[in-house]
Structures are given as structure tokens and as C-alpha cells.
JSON list of C-alpha atoms and ligand atoms in Angstrom, two decimals:
[
{"chain": "A", "resi": 1, "resn": "UNK", "atom": "CA", "xyz": [-10.71, -10.38, -23.69]},
{"chain": "A", "resi": 2, "resn": "UNK", "atom": "CA", "xyz": [-14.09, -8.97, -22.28]},
{"chain": "A", "resi": 3, "resn": "UNK", "atom": "CA", "xyz": [-17.03, -8.98, -24.50]},
{"chain": "A", "resi": 4, "resn": "UNK", "atom": "CA", "xyz": [-20.51, -7.36, -23.53]},
{"chain": "A", "resi": 5, "resn": "UNK", "atom": "CA", "xyz": [-23.85, -8.20, -25.39]},
{"chain": "A", "resi": 6, "resn": "UNK", "atom": "CA", "xyz": [-26.36, -5.33, -25.27]},
{"chain": "A", "resi": 7, "resn": "UNK", "atom": "CA", "xyz": [-30.05, -5.03, -26.09]},
{"chain": "A", "resi": 8, "resn": "UNK", "atom": "CA", "xyz": [-33.09, -3.16, -24.47]},
{"chain": "A", "resi": 9, "resn": "UNK", "atom": "CA", "xyz": [-34.33, -5.10, -21.68]},
{"chain": "A", "resi": 10, "resn": "UNK", "atom": "CA", "xyz": [-31.43, -7.70, -21.05]},
{"chain": "A", "resi": 11, "resn": "UNK", "atom": "CA", "xyz": [-34.03, -10.44, -20.83]},
{"chain": "A", "resi": 12, "resn": "UNK", "atom": "CA", "xyz": [-34.72, -11.74, -24.38]},
{"chain": "A", "resi": 13, "resn": "UNK", "atom": "CA", "xyz": [-31.94, -11.16, -27.06]},
{"chain": "A", "resi": 14, "resn": "UNK", "atom": "CA", "xyz": [-28.63, -10.25, -25.23]},
{"chain": "A", "resi": 15, "resn": "UNK", "atom": "CA", "xyz": [-28.82, -13.12, -22.62]},
{"chain": "A", "resi": 16, "resn": "UNK", "atom": "CA", "xyz": [-28.93, -15.61, -25.62]},
{"chain": "A", "resi": 17, "resn": "UNK", "atom": "CA", "xyz": [-26.09, -13.90, -27.31]},
{"chain": "A", "resi": 18, "resn": "UNK", "atom": "CA", "xyz": [-24.27, -13.81, -23.90]},
{"chain": "A", "resi": 19, "resn": "UNK", "atom": "CA", "xyz": [-25.01, -17.48, -23.16]},
{"chain": "A", "resi": 20, "resn": "UNK", "atom": "CA", "xyz": [-23.99, -18.72, -26.59]},
{"chain": "A", "resi": 21, "resn": "UNK", "atom": "CA", "xyz": [-20.67, -16.82, -26.87]},
{"chain": "A", "resi": 22, "resn": "UNK", "atom": "CA", "xyz": [-19.77, -17.83, -23.37]},
{"chain": "A", "resi": 23, "resn": "UNK", "atom": "CA", "xyz": [-20.40, -21.52, -23.97]},
{"chain": "A", "resi": 24, "resn": "UNK", "atom": "CA", "xyz": [-18.32, -21.41, -27.37]},
{"chain": "A", "resi": 25, "resn": "UNK", "atom": "CA", "xyz": [-15.48, -19.52, -25.59]},
{"chain": "A", "resi": 26, "resn": "UNK", "atom": "CA", "xyz": [-15.48, -21.96, -22.75]},
{"chain": "A", "resi": 27, "resn": "UNK", "atom": "CA", "xyz": [-15.55, -25.10, -25.06]},
{"chain": "A", "resi": 28, "resn": "UNK", "atom": "CA", "xyz": [-12.57, -23.60, -26.76]},
{"chain": "A", "resi": 29, "resn": "UNK", "atom": "CA", "xyz": [-10.67, -23.24, -23.41]},
{"chain": "A", "resi": 30, "resn": "UNK", "atom": "CA", "xyz": [-10.35, -19.62, -23.82]},
{"chain": "A", "resi": 31, "resn": "UNK", "atom": "CA", "xyz": [-10.10, -17.46, -20.75]},
{"chain": "A", "resi": 32, "resn": "UNK", "atom": "CA", "xyz": [-12.51, -14.78, -22.12]},
{"chain": "A", "resi": 33, "resn": "UNK", "atom": "CA", "xyz": [-15.40, -13.08, -20.14]},
{"chain": "A", "resi": 34, "resn": "UNK", "atom": "CA", "xyz": [-18.78, -12.48, -21.55]},
{"chain": "A", "resi": 35, "resn": "UNK", "atom": "CA", "xyz": [-21.51, -10.34, -20.09]},
{"chain": "A", "resi": 36, "resn": "UNK", "atom": "CA", "xyz": [-24.85, -8.89, -21.17]},
{"chain": "A", "resi": 37, "resn": "UNK", "atom": "CA", "xyz": [-26.69, -5.59, -20.11]},
{"chain": "A", "resi": 38, "resn": "UNK", "atom": "CA", "xyz": [-29.73, -3.63, -21.35]},
{"chain": "A", "resi": 39, "resn": "UNK", "atom": "CA", "xyz": [-30.05, 0.06, -22.27]},
{"chain": "A", "resi": 40, "resn": "UNK", "atom": "CA", "xyz": [-33.29, 0.25, -20.36]},
{"chain": "A", "resi": 41, "resn": "UNK", "atom": "CA", "xyz": [-33.80, -0.49, -16.62]},
{"chain": "A", "resi": 42, "resn": "UNK", "atom": "CA", "xyz": [-37.36, -2.03, -16.74]},
{"chain": "A", "resi": 43, "resn": "UNK", "atom": "CA", "xyz": [-36.10, -5.54, -15.98]},
{"chain": "A", "resi": 44, "resn": "UNK", "atom": "CA", "xyz": [-33.08, -5.05, -13.68]},
{"chain": "A", "resi": 45, "resn": "UNK", "atom": "CA", "xyz": [-32.66, -7.97, -11.27]},
{"chain": "A", "resi": 46, "resn": "UNK", "atom": "CA", "xyz": [-34.79, -10.47, -13.37]},
{"chain": "A", "resi": 47, "resn": "UNK", "atom": "CA", "xyz": [-33.76, -13.55, -15.12]},
{"chain": "A", "resi": 48, "resn": "UNK", "atom": "CA", "xyz": [-34.03, -14.15, -18.68]},
{"chain": "A", "resi": 49, "resn": "UNK", "atom": "CA", "xyz": [-37.43, -14.28, -20.40]},
{"chain": "A", "resi": 50, "resn": "UNK", "atom": "CA", "xyz": [-38.85, -17.87, -20.06]},
{"chain": "A", "resi": 51, "resn": "UNK", "atom": "CA", "xyz": [-39.04, -18.08, -23.93]},
{"chain": "A", "resi": 52, "resn": "UNK", "atom": "CA", "xyz": [-35.39, -17.26, -24.24]},
{"chain": "A", "resi": 53, "resn": "UNK", "atom": "CA", "xyz": [-34.56, -19.86, -21.40]},
{"chain": "A", "resi": 54, "resn": "UNK", "atom": "CA", "xyz": [-36.64, -22.50, -23.46]},
{"chain": "A", "resi": 55, "resn": "UNK", "atom": "CA", "xyz": [-35.22, -21.91, -26.93]},
{"chain": "A", "resi": 56, "resn": "UNK", "atom": "CA", "xyz": [-31.68, -21.97, -25.35]},
{"chain": "A", "resi": 57, "resn": "UNK", "atom": "CA", "xyz": [-32.53, -25.22, -23.33]},
{"chain": "A", "resi": 58, "resn": "UNK", "atom": "CA", "xyz": [-33.81, -26.83, -26.54]},
{"chain": "A", "resi": 59, "resn": "UNK", "atom": "CA", "xyz": [-30.12, -26.40, -27.67]},
{"chain": "A", "resi": 60, "resn": "UNK", "atom": "CA", "xyz": [-28.67, -27.71, -24.49]},
{"chain": "A", "resi": 61, "resn": "UNK", "atom": "CA", "xyz": [-27.89, -24.18, -23.30]},
{"chain": "A", "resi": 62, "resn": "UNK", "atom": "CA", "xyz": [-28.59, -23.10, -19.81]},
{"chain": "A", "resi": 63, "resn": "UNK", "atom": "CA", "xyz": [-28.91, -19.34, -19.45]},
{"chain": "A", "resi": 64, "resn": "UNK", "atom": "CA", "xyz": [-30.81, -19.35, -16.12]},
{"chain": "A", "resi": 65, "resn": "UNK", "atom": "CA", "xyz": [-27.77, -18.11, -14.21]},
{"chain": "A", "resi": 66, "resn": "UNK", "atom": "CA", "xyz": [-28.25, -14.71, -15.85]},
{"chain": "A", "resi": 67, "resn": "UNK", "atom": "CA", "xyz": [-29.62, -11.69, -14.11]},
{"chain": "A", "resi": 68, "resn": "UNK", "atom": "CA", "xyz": [-30.50, -8.43, -16.11]},
{"chain": "A", "resi": 69, "resn": "UNK", "atom": "CA", "xyz": [-28.50, -5.05, -15.43]},
{"chain": "A", "resi": 70, "resn": "UNK", "atom": "CA", "xyz": [-28.64, -1.78, -17.01]},
{"chain": "A", "resi": 71, "resn": "UNK", "atom": "CA", "xyz": [-25.61, -0.88, -19.29]},
{"chain": "A", "resi": 72, "resn": "UNK", "atom": "CA", "xyz": [-23.41, 1.86, -17.51]},
{"chain": "A", "resi": 73, "resn": "UNK", "atom": "CA", "xyz": [-20.78, 4.38, -18.98]},
{"chain": "A", "resi": 74, "resn": "UNK", "atom": "CA", "xyz": [-18.01, 2.23, -16.70]},
{"chain": "A", "resi": 75, "resn": "UNK", "atom": "CA", "xyz": [-18.70, -0.63, -19.06]},
{"chain": "A", "resi": 76, "resn": "UNK", "atom": "CA", "xyz": [-16.62, 1.22, -21.62]},
{"chain": "A", "resi": 77, "resn": "UNK", "atom": "CA", "xyz": [-13.71, 0.88, -19.35]},
{"chain": "A", "resi": 78, "resn": "UNK", "atom": "CA", "xyz": [-14.34, -2.69, -18.35]},
{"chain": "A", "resi": 79, "resn": "UNK", "atom": "CA", "xyz": [-15.05, -4.32, -21.94]},
{"chain": "A", "resi": 80, "resn": "UNK", "atom": "CA", "xyz": [-13.01, -4.53, -25.16]},
{"chain": "A", "resi": 81, "resn": "UNK", "atom": "CA", "xyz": [-15.85, -5.11, -27.33]},
{"chain": "A", "resi": 82, "resn": "UNK", "atom": "CA", "xyz": [-19.62, -4.20, -26.97]},
{"chain": "A", "resi": 83, "resn": "UNK", "atom": "CA", "xyz": [-22.20, -5.43, -29.37]},
{"chain": "A", "resi": 84, "resn": "UNK", "atom": "CA", "xyz": [-25.66, -4.08, -29.73]},
{"chain": "A", "resi": 85, "resn": "UNK", "atom": "CA", "xyz": [-28.49, -6.13, -31.07]},
{"chain": "A", "resi": 86, "resn": "UNK", "atom": "CA", "xyz": [-30.28, -3.21, -32.83]},
{"chain": "A", "resi": 87, "resn": "UNK", "atom": "CA", "xyz": [-29.75, 0.20, -34.05]},
{"chain": "A", "resi": 88, "resn": "UNK", "atom": "CA", "xyz": [-31.61, 1.73, -31.25]},
{"chain": "A", "resi": 89, "resn": "UNK", "atom": "CA", "xyz": [-29.26, -0.03, -28.71]},
{"chain": "A", "resi": 90, "resn": "UNK", "atom": "CA", "xyz": [-26.31, 1.13, -30.90]},
{"chain": "A", "resi": 91, "resn": "UNK", "atom": "CA", "xyz": [-27.37, 4.68, -31.02]},
{"chain": "A", "resi": 92, "resn": "UNK", "atom": "CA", "xyz": [-28.27, 4.77, -27.25]},
{"chain": "A", "resi": 93, "resn": "UNK", "atom": "CA", "xyz": [-24.57, 3.58, -26.18]},
{"chain": "A", "resi": 94, "resn": "UNK", "atom": "CA", "xyz": [-23.14, 5.86, -28.84]},
{"chain": "A", "resi": 95, "resn": "UNK", "atom": "CA", "xyz": [-24.75, 8.85, -27.05]},
{"chain": "A", "resi": 96, "resn": "UNK", "atom": "CA", "xyz": [-23.30, 7.37, -23.70]},
{"chain": "A", "resi": 97, "resn": "UNK", "atom": "CA", "xyz": [-19.73, 7.11, -25.28]},
{"chain": "A", "resi": 98, "resn": "UNK", "atom": "CA", "xyz": [-17.27, 9.80, -23.79]},
{"chain": "A", "resi": 99, "resn": "UNK", "atom": "CA", "xyz": [-14.78, 9.60, -26.68]},
{"chain": "A", "resi": 100, "resn": "UNK", "atom": "CA", "xyz": [-13.80, 8.01, -29.90]},
{"chain": "A", "resi": 101, "resn": "UNK", "atom": "CA", "xyz": [-12.15, 5.10, -27.99]},
{"chain": "A", "resi": 102, "resn": "UNK", "atom": "CA", "xyz": [-15.58, 4.14, -26.41]},
{"chain": "A", "resi": 103, "resn": "UNK", "atom": "CA", "xyz": [-17.34, 4.62, -29.74]},
{"chain": "A", "resi": 104, "resn": "UNK", "atom": "CA", "xyz": [-15.04, 2.29, -31.47]},
{"chain": "A", "resi": 105, "resn": "UNK", "atom": "CA", "xyz": [-15.87, -0.57, -29.15]},
{"chain": "A", "resi": 106, "resn": "UNK", "atom": "CA", "xyz": [-19.63, -0.57, -30.11]},
{"chain": "A", "resi": 107, "resn": "UNK", "atom": "CA", "xyz": [-20.68, -2.68, -33.17]},
{"chain": "A", "resi": 108, "resn": "UNK", "atom": "CA", "xyz": [-23.83, -4.18, -34.33]},
{"chain": "A", "resi": 109, "resn": "UNK", "atom": "CA", "xyz": [-23.70, -8.16, -33.76]},
{"chain": "A", "resi": 110, "resn": "UNK", "atom": "CA", "xyz": [-25.27, -9.04, -37.17]},
{"chain": "A", "resi": 111, "resn": "UNK", "atom": "CA", "xyz": [-22.33, -7.25, -38.87]},
{"chain": "A", "resi": 112, "resn": "UNK", "atom": "CA", "xyz": [-20.41, -10.34, -37.90]},
{"chain": "A", "resi": 113, "resn": "UNK", "atom": "CA", "xyz": [-22.63, -12.43, -40.30]},
{"chain": "A", "resi": 114, "resn": "UNK", "atom": "CA", "xyz": [-23.47, -9.72, -42.71]},
{"chain": "A", "resi": 115, "resn": "UNK", "atom": "CA", "xyz": [-20.54, -7.31, -42.73]},
{"chain": "A", "resi": 116, "resn": "UNK", "atom": "CA", "xyz": [-21.45, -3.76, -43.65]},
{"chain": "A", "resi": 117, "resn": "UNK", "atom": "CA", "xyz": [-25.17, -4.44, -43.75]},
{"chain": "A", "resi": 118, "resn": "UNK", "atom": "CA", "xyz": [-26.16, -2.93, -40.43]},
{"chain": "A", "resi": 119, "resn": "UNK", "atom": "CA", "xyz": [-28.78, -5.59, -40.01]},
{"chain": "A", "resi": 120, "resn": "UNK", "atom": "CA", "xyz": [-30.69, -5.80, -36.53]},
{"chain": "A", "resi": 121, "resn": "UNK", "atom": "CA", "xyz": [-31.87, -8.55, -34.37]},
{"chain": "A", "resi": 122, "resn": "UNK", "atom": "CA", "xyz": [-35.73, -7.92, -34.28]},
{"chain": "A", "resi": 123, "resn": "UNK", "atom": "CA", "xyz": [-37.13, -7.54, -30.74]},
{"chain": "A", "resi": 124, "resn": "UNK", "atom": "CA", "xyz": [-39.02, -10.81, -30.04]},
{"chain": "A", "resi": 125, "resn": "UNK", "atom": "CA", "xyz": [-40.65, -9.58, -26.69]},
{"chain": "A", "resi": 126, "resn": "UNK", "atom": "CA", "xyz": [-44.13, -8.94, -28.05]},
{"chain": "A", "resi": 127, "resn": "UNK", "atom": "CA", "xyz": [-44.19, -11.74, -30.49]},
{"chain": "A", "resi": 128, "resn": "UNK", "atom": "CA", "xyz": [-44.48, -15.57, -30.32]},
{"chain": "A", "resi": 129, "resn": "UNK", "atom": "CA", "xyz": [-42.09, -18.49, -29.92]},
{"chain": "A", "resi": 130, "resn": "UNK", "atom": "CA", "xyz": [-41.07, -18.31, -33.52]},
{"chain": "A", "resi": 131, "resn": "UNK", "atom": "CA", "xyz": [-39.50, -15.05, -32.90]},
{"chain": "A", "resi": 132, "resn": "UNK", "atom": "CA", "xyz": [-37.30, -16.38, -30.23]},
{"chain": "A", "resi": 133, "resn": "UNK", "atom": "CA", "xyz": [-36.27, -19.19, -32.61]},
{"chain": "A", "resi": 134, "resn": "UNK", "atom": "CA", "xyz": [-35.28, -16.96, -35.27]},
{"chain": "A", "resi": 135, "resn": "UNK", "atom": "CA", "xyz": [-33.29, -14.74, -32.74]},
{"chain": "A", "resi": 136, "resn": "UNK", "atom": "CA", "xyz": [-31.59, -17.91, -31.57]},
{"chain": "A", "resi": 137, "resn": "UNK", "atom": "CA", "xyz": [-30.47, -18.87, -34.97]},
{"chain": "A", "resi": 138, "resn": "UNK", "atom": "CA", "xyz": [-29.27, -15.46, -35.80]},
{"chain": "A", "resi": 139, "resn": "UNK", "atom": "CA", "xyz": [-27.15, -15.16, -32.71]},
{"chain": "A", "resi": 140, "resn": "UNK", "atom": "CA", "xyz": [-26.00, -18.75, -33.01]},
{"chain": "A", "resi": 141, "resn": "UNK", "atom": "CA", "xyz": [-24.59, -17.82, -36.52]},
{"chain": "A", "resi": 142, "resn": "UNK", "atom": "CA", "xyz": [-23.19, -14.39, -35.44]},
{"chain": "A", "resi": 143, "resn": "UNK", "atom": "CA", "xyz": [-21.47, -15.69, -32.43]},
{"chain": "A", "resi": 144, "resn": "UNK", "atom": "CA", "xyz": [-19.83, -18.56, -34.46]},
{"chain": "A", "resi": 145, "resn": "UNK", "atom": "CA", "xyz": [-18.54, -15.87, -36.83]},
{"chain": "A", "resi": 146, "resn": "UNK", "atom": "CA", "xyz": [-17.35, -13.46, -33.98]},
{"chain": "A", "resi": 147, "resn": "UNK", "atom": "CA", "xyz": [-15.42, -16.30, -32.30]},
{"chain": "A", "resi": 148, "resn": "UNK", "atom": "CA", "xyz": [-13.80, -17.35, -35.54]},
{"chain": "A", "resi": 149, "resn": "UNK", "atom": "CA", "xyz": [-12.85, -13.78, -36.21]},
{"chain": "A", "resi": 150, "resn": "UNK", "atom": "CA", "xyz": [-11.41, -13.13, -32.84]},
{"chain": "A", "resi": 151, "resn": "UNK", "atom": "CA", "xyz": [-9.54, -16.60, -32.60]},
{"chain": "A", "resi": 152, "resn": "UNK", "atom": "CA", "xyz": [-7.94, -15.67, -36.08]},
{"chain": "A", "resi": 153, "resn": "UNK", "atom": "CA", "xyz": [-6.86, -12.16, -34.76]},
{"chain": "A", "resi": 154, "resn": "UNK", "atom": "CA", "xyz": [-5.32, -13.59, -31.73]},
{"chain": "A", "resi": 155, "resn": "UNK", "atom": "CA", "xyz": [-3.27, -16.14, -33.70]},
{"chain": "A", "resi": 156, "resn": "UNK", "atom": "CA", "xyz": [-2.02, -13.57, -36.24]},
{"chain": "B", "resi": 201, "resn": "4NP", "atom": "P1", "xyz": [-34.78, -7.57, -25.15]},
{"chain": "B", "resi": 201, "resn": "4NP", "atom": "O1", "xyz": [-36.49, -7.40, -25.34]},
{"chain": "B", "resi": 201, "resn": "4NP", "atom": "O2", "xyz": [-34.34, -5.91, -25.35]},
{"chain": "B", "resi": 201, "resn": "4NP", "atom": "O3", "xyz": [-34.26, -8.39, -26.21]},
{"chain": "B", "resi": 201, "resn": "4NP", "atom": "O4", "xyz": [-34.54, -8.00, -23.74]},
{"chain": "B", "resi": 201, "resn": "4NP", "atom": "C1", "xyz": [-37.37, -6.68, -24.61]},
{"chain": "B", "resi": 201, "resn": "4NP", "atom": "C2", "xyz": [-37.58, -6.99, -23.13]},
{"chain": "B", "resi": 201, "resn": "4NP", "atom": "C3", "xyz": [-38.58, -6.10, -22.61]},
{"chain": "B", "resi": 201, "resn": "4NP", "atom": "C4", "xyz": [-38.88, -4.93, -23.16]},
{"chain": "B", "resi": 201, "resn": "4NP", "atom": "C5", "xyz": [-38.54, -4.65, -24.43]},
{"chain": "B", "resi": 201, "resn": "4NP", "atom": "C6", "xyz": [-37.66, -5.52, -25.20]},
{"chain": "B", "resi": 201, "resn": "4NP", "atom": "N1", "xyz": [-39.83, -4.24, -22.53]},
{"chain": "B", "resi": 201, "resn": "4NP", "atom": "O5", "xyz": [-40.21, -3.13, -23.15]},
{"chain": "B", "resi": 201, "resn": "4NP", "atom": "O6", "xyz": [-40.23, -4.35, -21.23]}
]
């Protein structure tokens, strides 16, 4: 199983989703690969935003190993599931999808917590630390739900 988390810059939201899910997957001893990317190229090569690094570290999660990269069409071939943080990431990737199979890989991450509601993870970039805490909590819950759902599917 290969899972990709996607936001705009790949420095604030998707690195948290990536780090959270990878740790939970590893803790369960599952041989799954998790990565993240941004639809935009502004921050390619940079590490995660220090505010994301800090909120992760406060929960014993180290995301400093990550490097921002841009989402590419080949990611549709590489990944089984692709999660958008918000509706703009979602529609940007939908536009890049080559066929229905690509499109079916794309989901909004918060639909794991709130099925069918199409809620979005707010972009915390221009806000303060509280925004990063909110994003962390939302993604912690969503990645718990996602992992439970995938483990259930795997065992059925
Ligand atoms: P992210 O946040 O998409 O959660 O990584 C952003 C980071 C940078 C910018 C926008 C959003 N930016 O415009 O540079």
C-alpha cells in the first residue's frame, strides 16, 4: 500500500498528515509507504514549516526528515490512495488525472472523519500557532480513522 498526502505548499499540512500516518503504520508493523507532495512548486526542496515541526515535536513526532516536492502525474501510477487537504488541492489533482482510475484515487482526507461532508483542512500558513494545533488535531483523528478503515479492509 502506498499513500500520498497532498496540500498546496507541502510544508504545513501534508507533512503533518504524512508524518502522523507513517508513524502509525510503522507502529503497527505494516509495510506501507507514505509520502507527501504539494500542488504548488513554491517551496520545493525545503523542510517542513517550523510551526509544523514544533506542533509535531510537542506530540513526539519528528517530521524534520521530510523535503517538499511538487505533485506530478506519475504519482497516479505510484500511489494507491491520494489524499487532498482541501478542495483546491482536490480539484487541481482532478484536472491532472488522465482517466477515471486516476480520479478514483483522489479523496479529501477529512472525509475519513466526516464521511461525505467534504470538509477541508484550513491552510494555517498565514495564521498563528493555534491554526497549526487545529490542523494537527484534525489530521491525527483523520489518520486514525483512515488506518482503521484500511486495516479492516485488509483483514476482510
Ligand atoms: P501548505 O501551506 O499548503 O499546508 O503547505 C502553505 C504553505 C505555503 C504557501 C501556501 C500554503 N504559500 O503560498 O507559500
